[in-house]
Amino acid sequence: MKLKQTALLVALTCCISTAFAADEAKSTYDTSDGSCSAAKVVYEYKPDSLFRVNVQMGYVTDIALKPGETITYLGAGDTKRWLIDQSSVGSTSHIYIKPLAKNIATNMIINTNQRTYRLYLVSVTSNYTPIVEFSFPDEAFQKMMSRPLPWKSKEEKLFYDIYMEKKDGAYALKKLNRKYKVKKHGKLEKTLYPAEIFDDGTRTYILMPQSNKYDLPVLYNVDYENKMTLVNYRIKNGYIIADRVFRKARLCYTPKTYLDILPSDVLYGGAEN
């Protein structure tokens, strides 16, 4: 049951990470791309994008940065027709923008000790944006995934070891190749067939059935001349794990009883293969 719960968590994590990856950044985000809450627009921060800010004569717009950031540079393309000021409230830096003319536009760059914000300022005659803030879902997701995932049993840890890998501080499902088939030689009951056969591009995993705890086969590599070489492998919780991928492998139960493992065009189906 615990292993099933873990698998469900992993699948959900994979879906979430895919959703983040699928959200390609736009060159410019309009106010309609942000989420509105009361009088403010909240943009999802993208490091290489511009964010439009609608401002209006006679009104001041408040740009609130992420708490804890310190402004290191503040610049605009047109500084003669815009009033720009800055302050801080607690640990949050604020930038105040006010246009001195109608129907003008410019850009603004804000550097902090953590990131760069790029704004596209437009002076409108109505419906200006009083407050602009930013959210950071990508950073929150990466931070969540960089934390060590707890496992409560050896089985759960084995699941992470075999099916997942850590890249750039985040866990992700491995890309597994399950396209294998077996060819029987001699009299061999199907109850002794591997339950699973797959590789991750580096290692090959062969899961033996729980009913076979004592008569485990020996794993060999078979070369192009049909010569067998004993493979260095280990057995962990029923998995035969070899640190290589095979063109042809052989599970020998006896000298005359063995299974050849070969690449296939279809997924391995166990004893029904």
PDB file of N, CA, C and O in Angstrom, residues 99-161:
ATOM      1  N   PRO A  99       3.393  58.977 -14.529  1.00  0.00           N
ATOM      2  CA  PRO A  99       3.705  59.623 -15.811  1.00  0.00           C
ATOM      3  C   PRO A  99       3.384  61.122 -15.757  1.00  0.00           C
ATOM      4  O   PRO A  99       2.460  61.545 -15.064  1.00  0.00           O
ATOM      5  N   LEU A 100       4.125  61.909 -16.556  1.00  0.00           N
ATOM      6  CA  LEU A 100       3.907  63.347 -16.631  1.00  0.00           C
ATOM      7  C   LEU A 100       3.201  63.750 -17.922  1.00  0.00           C
ATOM      8  O   LEU A 100       2.996  64.949 -18.175  1.00  0.00           O
ATOM      9  N   ALA A 101       2.845  62.756 -18.739  1.00  0.00           N
ATOM     10  CA  ALA A 101       2.145  63.030 -19.989  1.00  0.00           C
ATOM     11  C   ALA A 101       1.267  61.835 -20.348  1.00  0.00           C
ATOM     12  O   ALA A 101       1.460  60.728 -19.853  1.00  0.00           O
ATOM     13  N   LYS A 102       0.288  62.095 -21.224  1.00  0.00           N
ATOM     14  CA  LYS A 102      -0.598  61.037 -21.697  1.00  0.00           C
ATOM     15  C   LYS A 102       0.005  60.343 -22.916  1.00  0.00           C
ATOM     16  O   LYS A 102       0.809  60.914 -23.656  1.00  0.00           O
ATOM     17  N   ASN A 103      -0.396  59.097 -23.096  1.00  0.00           N
ATOM     18  CA  ASN A 103      -0.058  58.332 -24.309  1.00  0.00           C
ATOM     19  C   ASN A 103       1.441  58.267 -24.575  1.00  0.00           C
ATOM     20  O   ASN A 103       1.908  58.448 -25.713  1.00  0.00           O
ATOM     21  N   ILE A 104       2.198  58.034 -23.538  1.00  0.00           N
ATOM     22  CA  ILE A 104       3.633  57.818 -23.692  1.00  0.00           C
ATOM     23  C   ILE A 104       3.974  56.429 -23.155  1.00  0.00           C
ATOM     24  O   ILE A 104       3.201  55.824 -22.410  1.00  0.00           O
ATOM     25  N   ALA A 105       5.141  55.956 -23.531  1.00  0.00           N
ATOM     26  CA  ALA A 105       5.569  54.632 -23.075  1.00  0.00           C
ATOM     27  C   ALA A 105       7.085  54.594 -22.965  1.00  0.00           C
ATOM     28  O   ALA A 105       7.799  55.342 -23.659  1.00  0.00           O
ATOM     29  N   THR A 106       7.566  53.739 -22.107  1.00  0.00           N
ATOM     30  CA  THR A 106       9.006  53.524 -21.965  1.00  0.00           C
ATOM     31  C   THR A 106       9.220  52.181 -21.273  1.00  0.00           C
ATOM     32  O   THR A 106       8.263  51.494 -20.901  1.00  0.00           O
ATOM     33  N   ASN A 107      10.459  51.822 -21.128  1.00  0.00           N
ATOM     34  CA  ASN A 107      10.762  50.587 -20.400  1.00  0.00           C
ATOM     35  C   ASN A 107      11.517  50.912 -19.122  1.00  0.00           C
ATOM     36  O   ASN A 107      12.082  51.999 -18.965  1.00  0.00           O
ATOM     37  N   MET A 108      11.499  49.954 -18.197  1.00  0.00           N
ATOM     38  CA  MET A 108      12.208  50.119 -16.929  1.00  0.00           C
ATOM     39  C   MET A 108      12.900  48.813 -16.569  1.00  0.00           C
ATOM     40  O   MET A 108      12.347  47.727 -16.794  1.00  0.00           O
ATOM     41  N   ILE A 109      14.092  48.937 -16.029  1.00  0.00           N
ATOM     42  CA  ILE A 109      14.843  47.775 -15.571  1.00  0.00           C
ATOM     43  C   ILE A 109      15.117  47.938 -14.081  1.00  0.00           C
ATOM     44  O   ILE A 109      15.605  48.987 -13.639  1.00  0.00           O
ATOM     45  N   ILE A 110      14.801  46.901 -13.332  1.00  0.00           N
ATOM     46  CA  ILE A 110      15.036  46.892 -11.886  1.00  0.00           C
ATOM     47  C   ILE A 110      15.924  45.702 -11.560  1.00  0.00           C
ATOM     48  O   ILE A 110      15.523  44.549 -11.764  1.00  0.00           O
ATOM     49  N   ASN A 111      17.124  45.979 -11.107  1.00  0.00           N
ATOM     50  CA  ASN A 111      18.016  44.915 -10.657  1.00  0.00           C
ATOM     51  C   ASN A 111      17.966  44.830  -9.136  1.00  0.00           C
ATOM     52  O   ASN A 111      18.003  45.863  -8.445  1.00  0.00           O
ATOM     53  N   THR A 112      17.895  43.601  -8.626  1.00  0.00           N
ATOM     54  CA  THR A 112      17.969  43.391  -7.186  1.00  0.00           C
ATOM     55  C   THR A 112      19.092  42.412  -6.893  1.00  0.00           C
ATOM     56  O   THR A 112      19.771  41.928  -7.805  1.00  0.00           O
ATOM     57  N   ASN A 113      19.270  42.103  -5.647  1.00  0.00           N
ATOM     58  CA  ASN A 113      20.303  41.153  -5.269  1.00  0.00           C
ATOM     59  C   ASN A 113      19.924  39.718  -5.624  1.00  0.00           C
ATOM     60  O   ASN A 113      20.723  38.794  -5.426  1.00  0.00           O
ATOM     61  N   GLN A 114      18.702  39.521  -6.185  1.00  0.00           N
ATOM     62  CA  GLN A 114      18.264  38.171  -6.518  1.00  0.00           C
ATOM     63  C   GLN A 114      17.890  37.988  -7.988  1.00  0.00           C
ATOM     64  O   GLN A 114      18.019  36.897  -8.529  1.00  0.00           O
ATOM     65  N   ARG A 115      17.402  39.057  -8.658  1.00  0.00           N
ATOM     66  CA  ARG A 115      16.918  38.901 -10.030  1.00  0.00           C
ATOM     67  C   ARG A 115      16.793  40.256 -10.707  1.00  0.00           C
ATOM     68  O   ARG A 115      17.024  41.298 -10.091  1.00  0.00           O
ATOM     69  N   THR A 116      16.372  40.221 -11.982  1.00  0.00           N
ATOM     70  CA  THR A 116      16.110  41.431 -12.758  1.00  0.00           C
ATOM     71  C   THR A 116      14.650  41.453 -13.199  1.00  0.00           C
ATOM     72  O   THR A 116      14.144  40.461 -13.729  1.00  0.00           O
ATOM     73  N   TYR A 117      13.997  42.580 -12.957  1.00  0.00           N
ATOM     74  CA  TYR A 117      12.636  42.798 -13.433  1.00  0.00           C
ATOM     75  C   TYR A 117      12.707  43.730 -14.642  1.00  0.00           C
ATOM     76  O   TYR A 117      13.415  44.746 -14.621  1.00  0.00           O
ATOM     77  N   ARG A 118      11.925  43.435 -15.677  1.00  0.00           N
ATOM     78  CA  ARG A 118      11.861  44.264 -16.874  1.00  0.00           C
ATOM     79  C   ARG A 118      10.412  44.667 -17.120  1.00  0.00           C
ATOM     80  O   ARG A 118       9.566  43.801 -17.368  1.00  0.00           O
ATOM     81  N   LEU A 119      10.142  45.958 -17.049  1.00  0.00           N
ATOM     82  CA  LEU A 119       8.778  46.465 -17.151  1.00  0.00           C
ATOM     83  C   LEU A 119       8.591  47.276 -18.426  1.00  0.00           C
ATOM     84  O   LEU A 119       9.519  47.943 -18.901  1.00  0.00           O
ATOM     85  N   TYR A 120       7.385  47.221 -18.962  1.00  0.00           N
ATOM     86  CA  TYR A 120       6.976  48.043 -20.100  1.00  0.00           C
ATOM     87  C   TYR A 120       5.899  48.986 -19.594  1.00  0.00           C
ATOM     88  O   TYR A 120       4.779  48.588 -19.314  1.00  0.00           O
ATOM     89  N   LEU A 121       6.248  50.265 -19.442  1.00  0.00           N
ATOM     90  CA  LEU A 121       5.358  51.253 -18.841  1.00  0.00           C
ATOM     91  C   LEU A 121       4.560  51.965 -19.927  1.00  0.00           C
ATOM     92  O   LEU A 121       5.126  52.474 -20.891  1.00  0.00           O
ATOM     93  N   VAL A 122       3.238  52.005 -19.751  1.00  0.00           N
ATOM     94  CA  VAL A 122       2.346  52.644 -20.730  1.00  0.00           C
ATOM     95  C   VAL A 122       1.433  53.617 -19.996  1.00  0.00           C
ATOM     96  O   VAL A 122       0.730  53.233 -19.044  1.00  0.00           O
ATOM     97  N   SER A 123       1.425  54.875 -20.448  1.00  0.00           N
ATOM     98  CA  SER A 123       0.551  55.889 -19.863  1.00  0.00           C
ATOM     99  C   SER A 123      -0.813  55.827 -20.548  1.00  0.00           C
ATOM    100  O   SER A 123      -0.924  56.070 -21.748  1.00  0.00           O
ATOM    101  N   VAL A 124      -1.840  55.465 -19.792  1.00  0.00           N
ATOM    102  CA  VAL A 124      -3.192  55.321 -20.327  1.00  0.00           C
ATOM    103  C   VAL A 124      -4.069  56.447 -19.780  1.00  0.00           C
ATOM    104  O   VAL A 124      -3.696  57.167 -18.855  1.00  0.00           O
ATOM    105  N   THR A 125      -5.248  56.578 -20.360  1.00  0.00           N
ATOM    106  CA  THR A 125      -6.172  57.634 -19.921  1.00  0.00           C
ATOM    107  C   THR A 125      -7.215  57.122 -18.947  1.00  0.00           C
ATOM    108  O   THR A 125      -7.956  57.922 -18.347  1.00  0.00           O
ATOM    109  N   SER A 126      -7.296  55.791 -18.776  1.00  0.00           N
ATOM    110  CA  SER A 126      -8.234  55.201 -17.813  1.00  0.00           C
ATOM    111  C   SER A 126      -7.811  53.777 -17.509  1.00  0.00           C
ATOM    112  O   SER A 126      -7.005  53.182 -18.230  1.00  0.00           O
ATOM    113  N   ASN A 127      -8.388  53.225 -16.427  1.00  0.00           N
ATOM    114  CA  ASN A 127      -8.130  51.828 -16.039  1.00  0.00           C
ATOM    115  C   ASN A 127      -6.640  51.545 -15.825  1.00  0.00           C
ATOM    116  O   ASN A 127      -6.090  50.582 -16.357  1.00  0.00           O
ATOM    117  N   TYR A 128      -6.007  52.406 -15.059  1.00  0.00           N
ATOM    118  CA  TYR A 128      -4.604  52.151 -14.744  1.00  0.00           C
ATOM    119  C   TYR A 128      -4.505  51.050 -13.681  1.00  0.00           C
ATOM    120  O   TYR A 128      -5.493  50.648 -13.076  1.00  0.00           O
ATOM    121  N   THR A 129      -3.292  50.581 -13.452  1.00  0.00           N
ATOM    122  CA  THR A 129      -3.048  49.521 -12.473  1.00  0.00           C
ATOM    123  C   THR A 129      -2.436  50.133 -11.215  1.00  0.00           C
ATOM    124  O   THR A 129      -1.282  50.574 -11.249  1.00  0.00           O
ATOM    125  N   PRO A 130      -3.164  50.154 -10.107  1.00  0.00           N
ATOM    126  CA  PRO A 130      -2.626  50.790  -8.891  1.00  0.00           C
ATOM    127  C   PRO A 130      -1.452  50.038  -8.276  1.00  0.00           C
ATOM    128  O   PRO A 130      -0.501  50.652  -7.793  1.00  0.00           O
ATOM    129  N   ILE A 131      -1.530  48.688  -8.273  1.00  0.00           N
ATOM    130  CA  ILE A 131      -0.508  47.880  -7.586  1.00  0.00           C
ATOM    131  C   ILE A 131      -0.093  46.728  -8.500  1.00  0.00           C
ATOM    132  O   ILE A 131      -0.943  46.065  -9.107  1.00  0.00           O
ATOM    133  N   VAL A 132       1.200  46.468  -8.571  1.00  0.00           N
ATOM    134  CA  VAL A 132       1.728  45.327  -9.310  1.00  0.00           C
ATOM    135  C   VAL A 132       2.625  44.523  -8.378  1.00  0.00           C
ATOM    136  O   VAL A 132       3.517  45.074  -7.728  1.00  0.00           O
ATOM    137  N   GLU A 133       2.369  43.233  -8.324  1.00  0.00           N
ATOM    138  CA  GLU A 133       3.213  42.317  -7.548  1.00  0.00           C
ATOM    139  C   GLU A 133       3.589  41.137  -8.431  1.00  0.00           C
ATOM    140  O   GLU A 133       3.062  40.963  -9.533  1.00  0.00           O
ATOM    141  N   PHE A 134       4.479  40.290  -7.906  1.00  0.00           N
ATOM    142  CA  PHE A 134       4.947  39.128  -8.652  1.00  0.00           C
ATOM    143  C   PHE A 134       4.856  37.871  -7.774  1.00  0.00           C
ATOM    144  O   PHE A 134       5.081  37.940  -6.560  1.00  0.00           O
ATOM    145  N   SER A 135       4.516  36.775  -8.415  1.00  0.00           N
ATOM    146  CA  SER A 135       4.576  35.484  -7.742  1.00  0.00           C
ATOM    147  C   SER A 135       5.683  34.665  -8.389  1.00  0.00           C
ATOM    148  O   SER A 135       6.097  34.939  -9.524  1.00  0.00           O
ATOM    149  N   PHE A 136       6.153  33.639  -7.688  1.00  0.00           N
ATOM    150  CA  PHE A 136       7.315  32.876  -8.146  1.00  0.00           C
ATOM    151  C   PHE A 136       7.043  31.377  -8.036  1.00  0.00           C
ATOM    152  O   PHE A 136       7.714  30.661  -7.278  1.00  0.00           O
ATOM    153  N   PRO A 137       6.067  30.858  -8.796  1.00  0.00           N
ATOM    154  CA  PRO A 137       5.717  29.440  -8.685  1.00  0.00           C
ATOM    155  C   PRO A 137       6.831  28.506  -9.121  1.00  0.00           C
ATOM    156  O   PRO A 137       6.993  27.426  -8.553  1.00  0.00           O
ATOM    157  N   ASP A 138       7.609  28.894 -10.142  1.00  0.00           N
ATOM    158  CA  ASP A 138       8.707  28.037 -10.586  1.00  0.00           C
ATOM    159  C   ASP A 138       9.738  27.844  -9.483  1.00  0.00           C
ATOM    160  O   ASP A 138      10.212  26.725  -9.228  1.00  0.00           O
ATOM    161  N   GLU A 139      10.072  28.932  -8.791  1.00  0.00           N
ATOM    162  CA  GLU A 139      11.053  28.843  -7.705  1.00  0.00           C
ATOM    163  C   GLU A 139      10.496  28.049  -6.531  1.00  0.00           C
ATOM    164  O   GLU A 139      11.213  27.271  -5.901  1.00  0.00           O
ATOM    165  N   ALA A 140       9.206  28.244  -6.252  1.00  0.00           N
ATOM    166  CA  ALA A 140       8.590  27.508  -5.146  1.00  0.00           C
ATOM    167  C   ALA A 140       8.571  26.021  -5.441  1.00  0.00           C
ATOM    168  O   ALA A 140       8.816  25.186  -4.562  1.00  0.00           O
ATOM    169  N   PHE A 141       8.298  25.669  -6.709  1.00  0.00           N
ATOM    170  CA  PHE A 141       8.268  24.252  -7.092  1.00  0.00           C
ATOM    171  C   PHE A 141       9.654  23.631  -6.985  1.00  0.00           C
ATOM    172  O   PHE A 141       9.821  22.533  -6.435  1.00  0.00           O
ATOM    173  N   GLN A 142      10.668  24.334  -7.507  1.00  0.00           N
ATOM    174  CA  GLN A 142      12.026  23.807  -7.436  1.00  0.00           C
ATOM    175  C   GLN A 142      12.502  23.665  -5.994  1.00  0.00           C
ATOM    176  O   GLN A 142      13.194  22.705  -5.643  1.00  0.00           O
ATOM    177  N   LYS A 143      12.119  24.610  -5.158  1.00  0.00           N
ATOM    178  CA  LYS A 143      12.502  24.533  -3.751  1.00  0.00           C
ATOM    179  C   LYS A 143      11.848  23.332  -3.083  1.00  0.00           C
ATOM    180  O   LYS A 143      12.473  22.614  -2.301  1.00  0.00           O
ATOM    181  N   MET A 144      10.580  23.103  -3.420  1.00  0.00           N
ATOM    182  CA  MET A 144       9.868  21.960  -2.853  1.00  0.00           C
ATOM    183  C   MET A 144      10.508  20.650  -3.287  1.00  0.00           C
ATOM    184  O   MET A 144      10.719  19.738  -2.492  1.00  0.00           O
ATOM    185  N   MET A 145      10.863  20.563  -4.578  1.00  0.00           N
ATOM    186  CA  MET A 145      11.404  19.321  -5.107  1.00  0.00           C
ATOM    187  C   MET A 145      12.855  19.096  -4.707  1.00  0.00           C
ATOM    188  O   MET A 145      13.352  17.981  -4.786  1.00  0.00           O
ATOM    189  N   SER A 146      13.568  20.160  -4.293  1.00  0.00           N
ATOM    190  CA  SER A 146      14.963  20.004  -3.896  1.00  0.00           C
ATOM    191  C   SER A 146      15.097  19.437  -2.491  1.00  0.00           C
ATOM    192  O   SER A 146      16.170  19.008  -2.090  1.00  0.00           O
ATOM    193  N   ARG A 147      14.000  19.440  -1.751  1.00  0.00           N
ATOM    194  CA  ARG A 147      14.061  18.878  -0.402  1.00  0.00           C
ATOM    195  C   ARG A 147      14.148  17.356  -0.477  1.00  0.00           C
ATOM    196  O   ARG A 147      13.547  16.734  -1.338  1.00  0.00           O
ATOM    197  N   PRO A 148      14.896  16.747   0.399  1.00  0.00           N
ATOM    198  CA  PRO A 148      14.953  15.280   0.403  1.00  0.00           C
ATOM    199  C   PRO A 148      13.565  14.692   0.622  1.00  0.00           C
ATOM    200  O   PRO A 148      12.846  15.097   1.525  1.00  0.00           O
ATOM    201  N   LEU A 149      13.192  13.779  -0.260  1.00  0.00           N
ATOM    202  CA  LEU A 149      11.884  13.153  -0.107  1.00  0.00           C
ATOM    203  C   LEU A 149      11.967  12.047   0.943  1.00  0.00           C
ATOM    204  O   LEU A 149      12.811  11.157   0.838  1.00  0.00           O
ATOM    205  N   PRO A 150      11.118  12.072   1.937  1.00  0.00           N
ATOM    206  CA  PRO A 150      11.199  11.063   2.995  1.00  0.00           C
ATOM    207  C   PRO A 150      10.619   9.734   2.535  1.00  0.00           C
ATOM    208  O   PRO A 150       9.628   9.685   1.828  1.00  0.00           O
ATOM    209  N   TRP A 151      11.268   8.666   2.912  1.00  0.00           N
ATOM    210  CA  TRP A 151      10.708   7.341   2.679  1.00  0.00           C
ATOM    211  C   TRP A 151      10.645   6.616   4.011  1.00  0.00           C
ATOM    212  O   TRP A 151      11.540   6.713   4.844  1.00  0.00           O
ATOM    213  N   LYS A 152       9.546   5.931   4.187  1.00  0.00           N
ATOM    214  CA  LYS A 152       9.271   5.316   5.473  1.00  0.00           C
ATOM    215  C   LYS A 152       9.644   3.837   5.520  1.00  0.00           C
ATOM    216  O   LYS A 152       9.477   3.194   6.560  1.00  0.00           O
ATOM    217  N   SER A 153      10.110   3.309   4.401  1.00  0.00           N
ATOM    218  CA  SER A 153      10.461   1.884   4.390  1.00  0.00           C
ATOM    219  C   SER A 153      11.559   1.649   3.368  1.00  0.00           C
ATOM    220  O   SER A 153      11.832   2.495   2.502  1.00  0.00           O
ATOM    221  N   LYS A 154      12.170   0.490   3.436  1.00  0.00           N
ATOM    222  CA  LYS A 154      13.199   0.125   2.474  1.00  0.00           C
ATOM    223  C   LYS A 154      12.607  -0.013   1.075  1.00  0.00           C
ATOM    224  O   LYS A 154      13.268   0.291   0.079  1.00  0.00           O
ATOM    225  N   GLU A 155      11.350  -0.455   1.016  1.00  0.00           N
ATOM    226  CA  GLU A 155      10.692  -0.610  -0.277  1.00  0.00           C
ATOM    227  C   GLU A 155      10.518   0.743  -0.975  1.00  0.00           C
ATOM    228  O   GLU A 155      10.739   0.864  -2.182  1.00  0.00           O
ATOM    229  N   GLU A 156      10.118   1.756  -0.203  1.00  0.00           N
ATOM    230  CA  GLU A 156       9.948   3.085  -0.784  1.00  0.00           C
ATOM    231  C   GLU A 156      11.287   3.663  -1.234  1.00  0.00           C
ATOM    232  O   GLU A 156      11.373   4.286  -2.292  1.00  0.00           O
ATOM    233  N   LYS A 157      12.325   3.464  -0.447  1.00  0.00           N
ATOM    234  CA  LYS A 157      13.650   3.953  -0.842  1.00  0.00           C
ATOM    235  C   LYS A 157      14.118   3.246  -2.120  1.00  0.00           C
ATOM    236  O   LYS A 157      14.705   3.877  -3.011  1.00  0.00           O
ATOM    237  N   LEU A 158      13.835   1.942  -2.206  1.00  0.00           N
ATOM    238  CA  LEU A 158      14.198   1.199  -3.407  1.00  0.00           C
ATOM    239  C   LEU A 158      13.474   1.751  -4.623  1.00  0.00           C
ATOM    240  O   LEU A 158      14.049   1.859  -5.711  1.00  0.00           O
ATOM    241  N   PHE A 159      12.224   2.143  -4.430  1.00  0.00           N
ATOM    242  CA  PHE A 159      11.447   2.727  -5.522  1.00  0.00           C
ATOM    243  C   PHE A 159      12.129   3.993  -6.047  1.00  0.00           C
ATOM    244  O   PHE A 159      12.285   4.177  -7.252  1.00  0.00           O
ATOM    245  N   TYR A 160      12.552   4.864  -5.137  1.00  0.00           N
ATOM    246  CA  TYR A 160      13.233   6.090  -5.551  1.00  0.00           C
ATOM    247  C   TYR A 160      14.564   5.778  -6.215  1.00  0.00           C
ATOM    248  O   TYR A 160      14.942   6.407  -7.199  1.00  0.00           O
ATOM    249  N   ASP A 161      15.296   4.808  -5.682  1.00  0.00           N
ATOM    250  CA  ASP A 161      16.598   4.462  -6.238  1.00  0.00           C
ATOM    251  C   ASP A 161      16.479   3.960  -7.667  1.00  0.00           C
ATOM    252  O   ASP A 161      17.335   4.258  -8.515  1.00  0.00           O
TER     253      ASP A 161
END
